[in-house]
Amino acid sequence: MKKSLVICFALLLSAFMQPVMAQKSEVQTKFNVVLQQYYVLKNALAKDDAPAASVAASKLQEVIKEVPHTGFSSDAQHQLWMKESAPAVKSAGEIAGSKDLKEQRKSFMGVSEPMLALVKGLKLNNDAVYVQFCPMGKYTWLNEVKAVQNPYYGSAMYDCGSVTATLK
């Protein structure tokens, strides 16, 4: 009888947990799409490609808005998402609306700072994220590879900077 109760309880618990786990999985999946699109934008800026940066920033706005508002593992995570995603969307919009590389790079800080806070706070990234820093301009950004690819100076100082942290 005890064994039957334990089995029933386990089945019942798994039935209730499955939707919660699916939501968290969706949040994690969508967040990683956001992170990948951030890298596309970062790489366009590092390559001095203003038109590609505009397109990437527009797409970044879209994928940020696709992250569901349910499925975060805590209210604190959801609050962090709400707080940091809004300025990232705003700054991505500024980049998307500009054809000037200098202006795009200036607005990129407004994307990188919230993205760093989100990666640190949510801990939903599937792969290692390399936090990089350029001492010339005191800029921080995220990179998908350890090798420095400076989006703030592009070809002028492509590899200026260092890895300051690895977030897993």
PDB file of C-alpha atoms in Angstrom:
ATOM      1  CA  MET A   1       0.000   0.000   0.000  1.00  0.00           C
ATOM      2  CA  LYS A   2       2.820   2.427   0.885  1.00  0.00           C
ATOM      3  CA  LYS A   3       4.526   1.624  -2.386  1.00  0.00           C
ATOM      4  CA  SER A   4       1.312   2.398  -4.310  1.00  0.00           C
ATOM      5  CA  LEU A   5       0.930   5.720  -2.485  1.00  0.00           C
ATOM      6  CA  VAL A   6       4.509   6.677  -3.268  1.00  0.00           C
ATOM      7  CA  ILE A   7       4.037   5.819  -6.939  1.00  0.00           C
ATOM      8  CA  CYS A   8       0.760   7.775  -7.108  1.00  0.00           C
ATOM      9  CA  PHE A   9       2.385  10.764  -5.425  1.00  0.00           C
ATOM     10  CA  ALA A  10       5.351  10.639  -7.810  1.00  0.00           C
ATOM     11  CA  LEU A  11       3.060  10.490 -10.848  1.00  0.00           C
ATOM     12  CA  LEU A  12       0.935  13.332  -9.550  1.00  0.00           C
ATOM     13  CA  LEU A  13       3.991  15.451  -8.808  1.00  0.00           C
ATOM     14  CA  SER A  14       5.474  14.817 -12.247  1.00  0.00           C
ATOM     15  CA  ALA A  15       2.169  15.763 -13.895  1.00  0.00           C
ATOM     16  CA  PHE A  16       2.210  19.140 -12.120  1.00  0.00           C
ATOM     17  CA  MET A  17       5.913  19.764 -12.659  1.00  0.00           C
ATOM     18  CA  GLN A  18       5.950  19.024 -16.382  1.00  0.00           C
ATOM     19  CA  PRO A  19       4.317  22.330 -17.473  1.00  0.00           C
ATOM     20  CA  VAL A  20       6.596  24.319 -15.143  1.00  0.00           C
ATOM     21  CA  MET A  21       9.689  22.598 -16.520  1.00  0.00           C
ATOM     22  CA  ALA A  22       8.462  23.143 -20.089  1.00  0.00           C
ATOM     23  CA  GLN A  23       8.012  26.868 -19.398  1.00  0.00           C
ATOM     24  CA  LYS A  24      11.462  27.183 -17.882  1.00  0.00           C
ATOM     25  CA  SER A  25      12.848  25.353 -20.871  1.00  0.00           C
ATOM     26  CA  GLU A  26      11.074  27.811 -23.178  1.00  0.00           C
ATOM     27  CA  VAL A  27      12.447  30.793 -21.240  1.00  0.00           C
ATOM     28  CA  GLN A  28      15.939  29.313 -21.408  1.00  0.00           C
ATOM     29  CA  THR A  29      15.619  28.537 -25.118  1.00  0.00           C
ATOM     30  CA  LYS A  30      14.333  32.019 -25.947  1.00  0.00           C
ATOM     31  CA  PHE A  31      16.967  33.675 -23.750  1.00  0.00           C
ATOM     32  CA  ASN A  32      19.696  31.827 -25.635  1.00  0.00           C
ATOM     33  CA  VAL A  33      18.202  33.043 -28.930  1.00  0.00           C
ATOM     34  CA  VAL A  34      18.503  36.576 -27.518  1.00  0.00           C
ATOM     35  CA  LEU A  35      22.114  35.918 -26.561  1.00  0.00           C
ATOM     36  CA  GLN A  36      22.941  34.567 -30.038  1.00  0.00           C
ATOM     37  CA  GLN A  37      21.347  37.610 -31.671  1.00  0.00           C
ATOM     38  CA  TYR A  38      23.343  39.884 -29.352  1.00  0.00           C
ATOM     39  CA  TYR A  39      26.482  38.164 -30.700  1.00  0.00           C
ATOM     40  CA  VAL A  40      25.354  38.813 -34.300  1.00  0.00           C
ATOM     41  CA  LEU A  41      25.055  42.507 -33.437  1.00  0.00           C
ATOM     42  CA  LYS A  42      28.383  42.545 -31.605  1.00  0.00           C
ATOM     43  CA  ASN A  43      30.121  40.857 -34.536  1.00  0.00           C
ATOM     44  CA  ALA A  44      28.655  43.327 -37.055  1.00  0.00           C
ATOM     45  CA  LEU A  45      29.996  46.234 -35.000  1.00  0.00           C
ATOM     46  CA  ALA A  46      33.383  44.534 -34.610  1.00  0.00           C
ATOM     47  CA  LYS A  47      33.520  44.210 -38.422  1.00  0.00           C
ATOM     48  CA  ASP A  48      32.605  47.894 -38.944  1.00  0.00           C
ATOM     49  CA  ASP A  49      29.408  46.846 -40.746  1.00  0.00           C
ATOM     50  CA  ALA A  50      26.791  49.501 -39.912  1.00  0.00           C
ATOM     51  CA  PRO A  51      24.052  48.120 -42.215  1.00  0.00           C
ATOM     52  CA  ALA A  52      24.416  44.617 -40.730  1.00  0.00           C
ATOM     53  CA  ALA A  53      24.398  46.121 -37.225  1.00  0.00           C
ATOM     54  CA  SER A  54      21.094  47.880 -37.997  1.00  0.00           C
ATOM     55  CA  VAL A  55      19.512  44.636 -39.182  1.00  0.00           C
ATOM     56  CA  ALA A  56      20.913  42.664 -36.230  1.00  0.00           C
ATOM     57  CA  ALA A  57      19.685  45.255 -33.728  1.00  0.00           C
ATOM     58  CA  SER A  58      16.200  45.182 -35.211  1.00  0.00           C
ATOM     59  CA  LYS A  59      16.155  41.391 -34.958  1.00  0.00           C
ATOM     60  CA  LEU A  60      17.459  41.624 -31.379  1.00  0.00           C
ATOM     61  CA  GLN A  61      14.488  43.804 -30.449  1.00  0.00           C
ATOM     62  CA  GLU A  62      12.156  41.157 -31.885  1.00  0.00           C
ATOM     63  CA  VAL A  63      13.701  38.177 -30.095  1.00  0.00           C
ATOM     64  CA  ILE A  64      13.824  39.993 -26.753  1.00  0.00           C
ATOM     65  CA  LYS A  65      10.086  40.597 -27.047  1.00  0.00           C
ATOM     66  CA  GLU A  66       9.531  36.868 -27.726  1.00  0.00           C
ATOM     67  CA  VAL A  67      10.822  35.779 -24.304  1.00  0.00           C
ATOM     68  CA  PRO A  68       7.737  34.619 -22.363  1.00  0.00           C
ATOM     69  CA  HIS A  69       6.806  36.371 -19.140  1.00  0.00           C
ATOM     70  CA  THR A  70       5.958  33.088 -17.445  1.00  0.00           C
ATOM     71  CA  GLY A  71       8.328  30.281 -16.650  1.00  0.00           C
ATOM     72  CA  PHE A  72      11.071  32.120 -14.807  1.00  0.00           C
ATOM     73  CA  SER A  73      12.223  30.104 -11.806  1.00  0.00           C
ATOM     74  CA  SER A  74      11.459  32.957  -9.395  1.00  0.00           C
ATOM     75  CA  ASP A  75       9.806  36.349  -9.162  1.00  0.00           C
ATOM     76  CA  ALA A  76      13.264  37.845  -8.731  1.00  0.00           C
ATOM     77  CA  GLN A  77      14.339  36.427 -12.101  1.00  0.00           C
ATOM     78  CA  HIS A  78      11.224  37.802 -13.767  1.00  0.00           C
ATOM     79  CA  GLN A  79      11.763  41.216 -12.158  1.00  0.00           C
ATOM     80  CA  LEU A  80      15.373  41.205 -13.386  1.00  0.00           C
ATOM     81  CA  TRP A  81      14.195  40.347 -16.894  1.00  0.00           C
ATOM     82  CA  MET A  82      11.636  43.163 -16.857  1.00  0.00           C
ATOM     83  CA  LYS A  83      14.156  45.674 -15.505  1.00  0.00           C
ATOM     84  CA  GLU A  84      17.016  44.858 -17.891  1.00  0.00           C
ATOM     85  CA  SER A  85      15.238  43.873 -21.105  1.00  0.00           C
ATOM     86  CA  ALA A  86      13.500  47.251 -21.508  1.00  0.00           C
ATOM     87  CA  PRO A  87      16.687  49.347 -21.825  1.00  0.00           C
ATOM     88  CA  ALA A  88      18.218  46.688 -24.094  1.00  0.00           C
ATOM     89  CA  VAL A  89      15.215  46.957 -26.437  1.00  0.00           C
ATOM     90  CA  LYS A  90      15.430  50.771 -26.379  1.00  0.00           C
ATOM     91  CA  SER A  91      19.152  50.832 -27.176  1.00  0.00           C
ATOM     92  CA  ALA A  92      18.775  48.157 -29.856  1.00  0.00           C
ATOM     93  CA  GLY A  93      16.134  50.406 -31.420  1.00  0.00           C
ATOM     94  CA  GLU A  94      18.590  53.294 -31.467  1.00  0.00           C
ATOM     95  CA  ILE A  95      21.139  51.092 -33.251  1.00  0.00           C
ATOM     96  CA  ALA A  96      18.534  49.827 -35.718  1.00  0.00           C
ATOM     97  CA  GLY A  97      17.502  53.386 -36.537  1.00  0.00           C
ATOM     98  CA  SER A  98      21.019  54.646 -37.158  1.00  0.00           C
ATOM     99  CA  LYS A  99      23.351  54.216 -40.122  1.00  0.00           C
ATOM    100  CA  ASP A 100      26.258  55.884 -38.313  1.00  0.00           C
ATOM    101  CA  LEU A 101      28.726  53.367 -36.885  1.00  0.00           C
ATOM    102  CA  LYS A 102      29.913  55.772 -34.178  1.00  0.00           C
ATOM    103  CA  GLU A 103      26.343  56.315 -32.949  1.00  0.00           C
ATOM    104  CA  GLN A 104      25.599  52.601 -33.127  1.00  0.00           C
ATOM    105  CA  ARG A 105      28.622  51.830 -30.973  1.00  0.00           C
ATOM    106  CA  LYS A 106      27.601  54.478 -28.462  1.00  0.00           C
ATOM    107  CA  SER A 107      24.155  52.856 -28.175  1.00  0.00           C
ATOM    108  CA  PHE A 108      25.690  49.384 -27.924  1.00  0.00           C
ATOM    109  CA  MET A 109      26.684  50.138 -24.322  1.00  0.00           C
ATOM    110  CA  GLY A 110      22.960  50.343 -23.585  1.00  0.00           C
ATOM    111  CA  VAL A 111      22.582  46.795 -24.881  1.00  0.00           C
ATOM    112  CA  SER A 112      25.731  45.282 -23.367  1.00  0.00           C
ATOM    113  CA  GLU A 113      25.202  46.466 -19.794  1.00  0.00           C
ATOM    114  CA  PRO A 114      21.706  44.950 -19.418  1.00  0.00           C
ATOM    115  CA  MET A 115      22.773  41.770 -21.229  1.00  0.00           C
ATOM    116  CA  LEU A 116      25.634  41.323 -18.781  1.00  0.00           C
ATOM    117  CA  ALA A 117      23.233  41.769 -15.857  1.00  0.00           C
ATOM    118  CA  LEU A 118      20.846  39.230 -17.403  1.00  0.00           C
ATOM    119  CA  VAL A 119      23.505  36.596 -18.044  1.00  0.00           C
ATOM    120  CA  LYS A 120      24.843  36.991 -14.496  1.00  0.00           C
ATOM    121  CA  GLY A 121      21.437  37.093 -12.828  1.00  0.00           C
ATOM    122  CA  LEU A 122      19.436  34.551 -14.820  1.00  0.00           C
ATOM    123  CA  LYS A 123      22.169  31.951 -15.336  1.00  0.00           C
ATOM    124  CA  LEU A 124      20.265  30.549 -18.326  1.00  0.00           C
ATOM    125  CA  ASN A 125      23.062  30.605 -20.907  1.00  0.00           C
ATOM    126  CA  ASN A 126      23.686  27.208 -22.509  1.00  0.00           C
ATOM    127  CA  ASP A 127      27.321  27.943 -23.322  1.00  0.00           C
ATOM    128  CA  ALA A 128      30.145  29.871 -21.715  1.00  0.00           C
ATOM    129  CA  VAL A 129      29.891  33.645 -22.071  1.00  0.00           C
ATOM    130  CA  TYR A 130      33.144  35.597 -22.058  1.00  0.00           C
ATOM    131  CA  VAL A 131      32.970  39.037 -20.482  1.00  0.00           C
ATOM    132  CA  GLN A 132      35.475  41.261 -22.250  1.00  0.00           C
ATOM    133  CA  PHE A 133      36.782  44.694 -21.353  1.00  0.00           C
ATOM    134  CA  CYS A 134      38.575  47.360 -23.371  1.00  0.00           C
ATOM    135  CA  PRO A 135      40.724  49.612 -21.149  1.00  0.00           C
ATOM    136  CA  MET A 136      40.949  52.324 -23.839  1.00  0.00           C
ATOM    137  CA  GLY A 137      37.282  53.266 -23.636  1.00  0.00           C
ATOM    138  CA  LYS A 138      36.349  51.418 -20.434  1.00  0.00           C
ATOM    139  CA  TYR A 139      33.847  49.330 -22.419  1.00  0.00           C
ATOM    140  CA  THR A 140      32.509  45.921 -21.415  1.00  0.00           C
ATOM    141  CA  TRP A 141      30.740  43.459 -23.710  1.00  0.00           C
ATOM    142  CA  LEU A 142      29.892  39.773 -24.019  1.00  0.00           C
ATOM    143  CA  ASN A 143      31.543  37.391 -26.438  1.00  0.00           C
ATOM    144  CA  GLU A 144      30.817  33.847 -27.536  1.00  0.00           C
ATOM    145  CA  VAL A 145      34.527  33.083 -27.968  1.00  0.00           C
ATOM    146  CA  LYS A 146      37.541  33.746 -25.793  1.00  0.00           C
ATOM    147  CA  ALA A 147      39.394  35.681 -28.519  1.00  0.00           C
ATOM    148  CA  VAL A 148      38.744  39.407 -28.178  1.00  0.00           C
ATOM    149  CA  GLN A 149      36.556  40.965 -30.890  1.00  0.00           C
ATOM    150  CA  ASN A 150      36.131  44.609 -29.957  1.00  0.00           C
ATOM    151  CA  PRO A 151      32.763  45.991 -31.141  1.00  0.00           C
ATOM    152  CA  TYR A 152      33.536  49.505 -29.909  1.00  0.00           C
ATOM    153  CA  TYR A 153      36.630  50.118 -32.038  1.00  0.00           C
ATOM    154  CA  GLY A 154      36.254  47.510 -34.784  1.00  0.00           C
ATOM    155  CA  SER A 155      39.142  47.290 -37.236  1.00  0.00           C
ATOM    156  CA  ALA A 156      40.936  50.208 -35.547  1.00  0.00           C
ATOM    157  CA  MET A 157      41.563  48.058 -32.446  1.00  0.00           C
ATOM    158  CA  TYR A 158      39.880  44.733 -33.189  1.00  0.00           C
ATOM    159  CA  ASP A 159      41.664  42.753 -30.494  1.00  0.00           C
ATOM    160  CA  CYS A 160      41.996  45.506 -27.882  1.00  0.00           C
ATOM    161  CA  GLY A 161      40.781  44.147 -24.588  1.00  0.00           C
ATOM    162  CA  SER A 162      40.865  41.125 -22.356  1.00  0.00           C
ATOM    163  CA  VAL A 163      38.582  38.491 -20.892  1.00  0.00           C
ATOM    164  CA  THR A 164      37.615  39.560 -17.368  1.00  0.00           C
ATOM    165  CA  ALA A 165      35.227  36.709 -16.558  1.00  0.00           C
ATOM    166  CA  THR A 166      33.790  33.503 -17.937  1.00  0.00           C
ATOM    167  CA  LEU A 167      30.126  32.937 -17.098  1.00  0.00           C
ATOM    168  CA  LYS A 168      28.877  29.367 -17.354  1.00  0.00           C
TER     169      LYS A 168
END
